[in-house]
PDB file of C-alpha atoms in Angstrom:
ATOM      1  CA  MET T 158     149.386  99.357  75.612  1.00  0.00           C
ATOM      2  CA  GLU T 159     149.179 101.468  72.353  1.00  0.00           C
ATOM      3  CA  GLN T 160     151.640  99.457  70.166  1.00  0.00           C
ATOM      4  CA  PRO T 161     150.972  95.741  69.590  1.00  0.00           C
ATOM      5  CA  LEU T 162     152.843  92.910  69.978  1.00  0.00           C
ATOM      6  CA  ILE T 163     152.771  91.312  67.253  1.00  0.00           C
ATOM      7  CA  PHE T 164     153.260  92.979  63.619  1.00  0.00           C
ATOM      8  CA  THR T 165     151.472  91.179  61.071  1.00  0.00           C
ATOM      9  CA  GLU T 166     153.175  91.999  57.418  1.00  0.00           C
ATOM     10  CA  ARG T 167     151.335  93.758  55.369  1.00  0.00           C
ATOM     11  CA  ARG T 168     153.285  93.184  51.712  1.00  0.00           C
ATOM     12  CA  LEU T 169     151.455  90.719  49.154  1.00  0.00           C
ATOM     13  CA  LEU T 170     154.841  87.912  49.130  1.00  0.00           C
ATOM     14  CA  PRO T 171     154.846  87.098  52.834  1.00  0.00           C
ATOM     15  CA  ARG T 172     150.630  87.225  52.875  1.00  0.00           C
ATOM     16  CA  LEU T 173     150.706  84.599  49.813  1.00  0.00           C
ATOM     17  CA  ILE T 174     153.402  82.678  51.557  1.00  0.00           C
ATOM     18  CA  ASP T 175     150.956  82.352  54.607  1.00  0.00           C
ATOM     19  CA  VAL T 176     148.020  81.705  52.362  1.00  0.00           C
ATOM     20  CA  VAL T 177     150.088  78.721  50.501  1.00  0.00           C
ATOM     21  CA  LEU T 178     151.300  77.157  53.771  1.00  0.00           C
ATOM     22  CA  THR T 179     147.884  77.395  55.162  1.00  0.00           C
ATOM     23  CA  LEU T 180     146.177  75.699  52.287  1.00  0.00           C
ATOM     24  CA  ILE T 181     149.267  72.790  52.150  1.00  0.00           C
ATOM     25  CA  ALA T 182     148.336  71.971  55.810  1.00  0.00           C
ATOM     26  CA  TRP T 183     144.917  71.453  55.530  1.00  0.00           C
ATOM     27  CA  VAL T 184     144.965  69.798  52.474  1.00  0.00           C
ATOM     28  CA  GLY T 185     147.523  67.923  54.528  1.00  0.00           C
ATOM     29  CA  PHE T 186     145.088  67.401  57.286  1.00  0.00           C
ATOM     30  CA  GLY T 187     141.997  66.235  54.947  1.00  0.00           C
ATOM     31  CA  TYR T 188     144.256  63.845  53.314  1.00  0.00           C
ATOM     32  CA  LEU T 189     145.036  62.109  56.649  1.00  0.00           C
ATOM     33  CA  ILE T 190     141.305  62.014  57.824  1.00  0.00           C
ATOM     34  CA  TYR T 191     140.604  60.707  54.231  1.00  0.00           C
ATOM     35  CA  GLN T 192     143.404  57.883  54.491  1.00  0.00           C
ATOM     36  CA  GLY T 193     142.417  57.063  58.034  1.00  0.00           C
ATOM     37  CA  VAL T 194     138.659  56.685  57.097  1.00  0.00           C
ATOM     38  CA  VAL T 195     139.475  54.711  53.892  1.00  0.00           C
ATOM     39  CA  THR T 196     142.245  52.509  55.949  1.00  0.00           C
ATOM     40  CA  ALA T 197     139.204  51.614  58.498  1.00  0.00           C
ATOM     41  CA  LEU T 198     136.572  51.066  55.921  1.00  0.00           C
ATOM     42  CA  THR T 199     138.880  48.554  53.656  1.00  0.00           C
ATOM     43  CA  GLU T 200     140.838  46.834  56.499  1.00  0.00           C
ATOM     44  CA  ASN T 201     137.587  45.007  57.444  1.00  0.00           C
ATOM     45  CA  PRO T 202     134.959  45.399  54.973  1.00  0.00           C
ATOM     46  CA  ASN T 203     132.599  43.184  56.194  1.00  0.00           C
ATOM     47  CA  ILE T 204     132.016  44.771  59.779  1.00  0.00           C
ATOM     48  CA  GLY T 205     129.402  47.382  58.073  1.00  0.00           C
ATOM     49  CA  PRO T 206     129.176  50.808  59.661  1.00  0.00           C
ATOM     50  CA  ARG T 207     131.105  50.452  62.819  1.00  0.00           C
ATOM     51  CA  PRO T 208     134.171  51.730  61.602  1.00  0.00           C
ATOM     52  CA  ILE T 209     132.834  54.898  60.454  1.00  0.00           C
ATOM     53  CA  PHE T 210     130.934  55.273  63.925  1.00  0.00           C
ATOM     54  CA  SER T 211     134.211  54.769  65.709  1.00  0.00           C
ATOM     55  CA  THR T 212     136.178  57.188  63.627  1.00  0.00           C
ATOM     56  CA  LEU T 213     133.034  59.749  64.209  1.00  0.00           C
ATOM     57  CA  ASN T 214     133.659  59.041  68.080  1.00  0.00           C
ATOM     58  CA  THR T 215     137.152  59.857  67.884  1.00  0.00           C
ATOM     59  CA  VAL T 216     137.105  63.091  65.896  1.00  0.00           C
ATOM     60  CA  SER T 217     134.235  64.134  68.116  1.00  0.00           C
ATOM     61  CA  LEU T 218     136.348  63.557  71.051  1.00  0.00           C
ATOM     62  CA  TYR T 219     138.943  65.509  69.634  1.00  0.00           C
ATOM     63  CA  LEU T 220     136.558  68.228  68.891  1.00  0.00           C
ATOM     64  CA  ILE T 221     135.050  68.376  72.317  1.00  0.00           C
ATOM     65  CA  ILE T 222     138.733  68.368  73.793  1.00  0.00           C
ATOM     66  CA  ALA T 223     139.551  71.481  71.312  1.00  0.00           C
ATOM     67  CA  LEU T 224     136.374  73.535  72.101  1.00  0.00           C
ATOM     68  CA  VAL T 225     137.242  72.793  75.535  1.00  0.00           C
ATOM     69  CA  ASN T 226     140.780  74.224  75.343  1.00  0.00           C
ATOM     70  CA  ALA T 227     139.621  77.115  73.048  1.00  0.00           C
ATOM     71  CA  CYS T 228     137.336  78.549  75.387  1.00  0.00           C
ATOM     72  CA  LEU T 229     139.537  77.853  78.436  1.00  0.00           C
ATOM     73  CA  LEU T 230     141.778  80.713  76.900  1.00  0.00           C
ATOM     74  CA  ILE T 231     139.379  82.890  75.987  1.00  0.00           C
ATOM     75  CA  ILE T 232     138.011  82.522  79.463  1.00  0.00           C
ATOM     76  CA  TRP T 233     141.795  83.101  80.961  1.00  0.00           C
ATOM     77  CA  ALA T 234     142.415  86.170  78.130  1.00  0.00           C
ATOM     78  CA  LYS T 235     139.169  87.898  79.020  1.00  0.00           C
ATOM     79  CA  TYR T 236     139.791  87.320  82.866  1.00  0.00           C
ATOM     80  CA  ASN T 237     143.131  89.033  82.298  1.00  0.00           C
ATOM     81  CA  GLN T 238     141.958  91.599  80.372  1.00  0.00           C
ATOM     82  CA  PHE T 239     139.649  92.644  82.942  1.00  0.00           C
ATOM     83  CA  ARG T 240     141.903  92.000  85.952  1.00  0.00           C
ATOM     84  CA  PHE T 241     144.483  94.024  84.214  1.00  0.00           C
ATOM     85  CA  SER T 242     142.561  96.835  82.475  1.00  0.00           C
ATOM     86  CA  GLY T 243     143.880 100.192  82.889  1.00  0.00           C
ATOM     87  CA  GLU T 244     147.106  98.907  85.069  1.00  0.00           C
ATOM     88  CA  GLU T 245     150.306  98.492  83.355  1.00  0.00           C
ATOM     89  CA  ARG T 246     152.665  96.413  85.033  1.00  0.00           C
ATOM     90  CA  ARG T 247     155.787  97.336  83.155  1.00  0.00           C
ATOM     91  CA  SER T 248     157.730 100.547  83.723  1.00  0.00           C
ATOM     92  CA  ARG T 249     159.768 102.433  81.136  1.00  0.00           C
ATOM     93  CA  ALA T 250     163.487 102.273  80.976  1.00  0.00           C
ATOM     94  CA  GLN T 251     164.925 105.327  82.234  1.00  0.00           C
ATOM     95  CA  ASP T 252     166.349 107.393  79.732  1.00  0.00           C
ATOM     96  CA  LEU T 253     170.376 106.992  78.967  1.00  0.00           C
ATOM     97  CA  THR T 254     172.464 109.681  80.837  1.00  0.00           C
ATOM     98  CA  LEU T 255     175.565 111.170  79.048  1.00  0.00           C
ATOM     99  CA  GLU T 256     177.264 109.901  81.935  1.00  0.00           C
ATOM    100  CA  ASP T 257     176.040 106.377  81.172  1.00  0.00           C
ATOM    101  CA  LEU T 258     177.227 106.718  77.839  1.00  0.00           C
ATOM    102  CA  ALA T 259     180.489 107.496  78.336  1.00  0.00           C
ATOM    103  CA  GLU T 260     180.677 104.888  81.088  1.00  0.00           C
ATOM    104  CA  ASN T 261     179.475 102.216  78.707  1.00  0.00           C
ATOM    105  CA  PHE T 262     181.945 103.189  75.859  1.00  0.00           C
ATOM    106  CA  GLN T 263     184.464 104.205  77.825  1.00  0.00           C
ATOM    107  CA  LEU T 264     184.694 107.710  76.379  1.00  0.00           C
ATOM    108  CA  SER T 265     185.321 111.007  77.981  1.00  0.00           C
ATOM    109  CA  SER T 266     182.415 112.916  79.145  1.00  0.00           C
ATOM    110  CA  GLU T 267     183.414 115.307  76.241  1.00  0.00           C
ATOM    111  CA  LEU T 268     183.218 112.744  73.334  1.00  0.00           C
ATOM    112  CA  ALA T 269     179.773 111.582  74.862  1.00  0.00           C
ATOM    113  CA  GLN T 270     178.707 115.209  74.832  1.00  0.00           C
ATOM    114  CA  GLU T 271     179.896 115.378  71.009  1.00  0.00           C
ATOM    115  CA  LEU T 272     178.112 112.056  70.382  1.00  0.00           C
ATOM    116  CA  ALA T 273     174.869 113.392  71.764  1.00  0.00           C
ATOM    117  CA  SER T 274     175.137 116.526  70.024  1.00  0.00           C
ATOM    118  CA  GLY T 275     176.262 115.147  66.237  1.00  0.00           C
ATOM    119  CA  CYS T 276     173.439 115.154  63.603  1.00  0.00           C
ATOM    120  CA  TRP T 277     175.021 112.530  61.439  1.00  0.00           C
ATOM    121  CA  MET T 278     178.283 110.432  62.584  1.00  0.00           C
ATOM    122  CA  ARG T 279     180.476 107.662  61.545  1.00  0.00           C
ATOM    123  CA  ILE T 280     181.737 105.408  64.677  1.00  0.00           C
ATOM    124  CA  HIS T 281     185.038 103.270  63.810  1.00  0.00           C
ATOM    125  CA  HIS T 282     185.539 100.322  66.166  1.00  0.00           C
ATOM    126  CA  ASP T 283     188.314  98.105  66.601  1.00  0.00           C
ATOM    127  CA  ASP T 284     188.098  94.083  66.677  1.00  0.00           C
ATOM    128  CA  HIS T 285     186.905  93.992  70.320  1.00  0.00           C
ATOM    129  CA  GLY T 286     184.017  96.799  69.758  1.00  0.00           C
ATOM    130  CA  THR T 287     185.959  99.734  71.252  1.00  0.00           C
ATOM    131  CA  ILE T 288     185.376 103.002  69.623  1.00  0.00           C
ATOM    132  CA  VAL T 289     188.707 104.280  68.098  1.00  0.00           C
ATOM    133  CA  ALA T 290     187.416 107.042  65.677  1.00  0.00           C
ATOM    134  CA  LEU T 291     184.546 109.066  64.957  1.00  0.00           C
ATOM    135  CA  ASP T 292     183.482 111.348  62.020  1.00  0.00           C
ATOM    136  CA  ILE T 293     180.871 113.882  63.156  1.00  0.00           C
ATOM    137  CA  ARG T 294     179.065 115.854  61.351  1.00  0.00           C
ATOM    138  CA  GLN T 295     177.134 118.663  63.068  1.00  0.00           C
ATOM    139  CA  SER T 296     174.977 120.787  60.416  1.00  0.00           C
ATOM    140  CA  PRO T 297     172.090 118.899  58.637  1.00  0.00           C
ATOM    141  CA  ALA T 298     172.386 121.774  55.917  1.00  0.00           C
ATOM    142  CA  HIS T 299     176.142 120.596  54.846  1.00  0.00           C
ATOM    143  CA  HIS T 300     174.991 116.897  54.771  1.00  0.00           C
ATOM    144  CA  ILE T 301     171.906 117.941  52.814  1.00  0.00           C
ATOM    145  CA  GLU T 302     173.701 120.084  50.405  1.00  0.00           C
ATOM    146  CA  SER T 303     176.460 117.263  49.740  1.00  0.00           C
ATOM    147  CA  ILE T 304     173.793 114.855  48.841  1.00  0.00           C
ATOM    148  CA  ALA T 305     171.600 116.945  46.837  1.00  0.00           C
ATOM    149  CA  GLY T 306     173.104 115.781  43.431  1.00  0.00           C
ATOM    150  CA  SER T 307     171.963 112.363  41.922  1.00  0.00           C
ATOM    151  CA  ARG T 308     174.794 110.507  42.988  1.00  0.00           C
ATOM    152  CA  SER T 309     177.393 112.090  45.398  1.00  0.00           C
ATOM    153  CA  THR T 310     180.117 110.719  48.369  1.00  0.00           C
ATOM    154  CA  VAL T 311     179.383 112.043  52.074  1.00  0.00           C
ATOM    155  CA  GLY T 312     182.186 110.985  54.479  1.00  0.00           C
ATOM    156  CA  GLY T 313     183.289 107.760  52.075  1.00  0.00           C
ATOM    157  CA  PHE T 314     179.512 106.860  52.169  1.00  0.00           C
ATOM    158  CA  THR T 315     177.475 106.890  48.295  1.00  0.00           C
ATOM    159  CA  ALA T 316     174.504 108.461  48.677  1.00  0.00           C
ATOM    160  CA  ILE T 317     171.745 108.206  45.974  1.00  0.00           C
TER     161      ILE T 317
END
């Protein structure tokens, strides 16, 4: 695949929000671990070092399970990468023909041809989504000339 499936936001604000949320999550995780150890030590202070070892055993068990899961996921991903390398299983959708366009929007074939050839257009719909009117500009030069000023109105739209 040439395009990635997940696009990450490159702007500063979304990245900053991600960092802050991640820090909050880590602080919360550390607080919960700390509270668990403190609770284990303060409930029975005469037991000695036993609660720490019990907590360490539990945490190490969780860590081992997490590592096994991570290894399984990595192995599965590498297996699929090797298995399907160079093979695209999805096919490209067929191009939309003018007949399909006309049938889909319940238009005449002449109107569908006009839609396909328009450079700029405004489509008016009724309350049910049916096309009721079209404003079509054929020439891009006409459109560019009309918005060349600092502020002008083109077909009811204000361009800056």
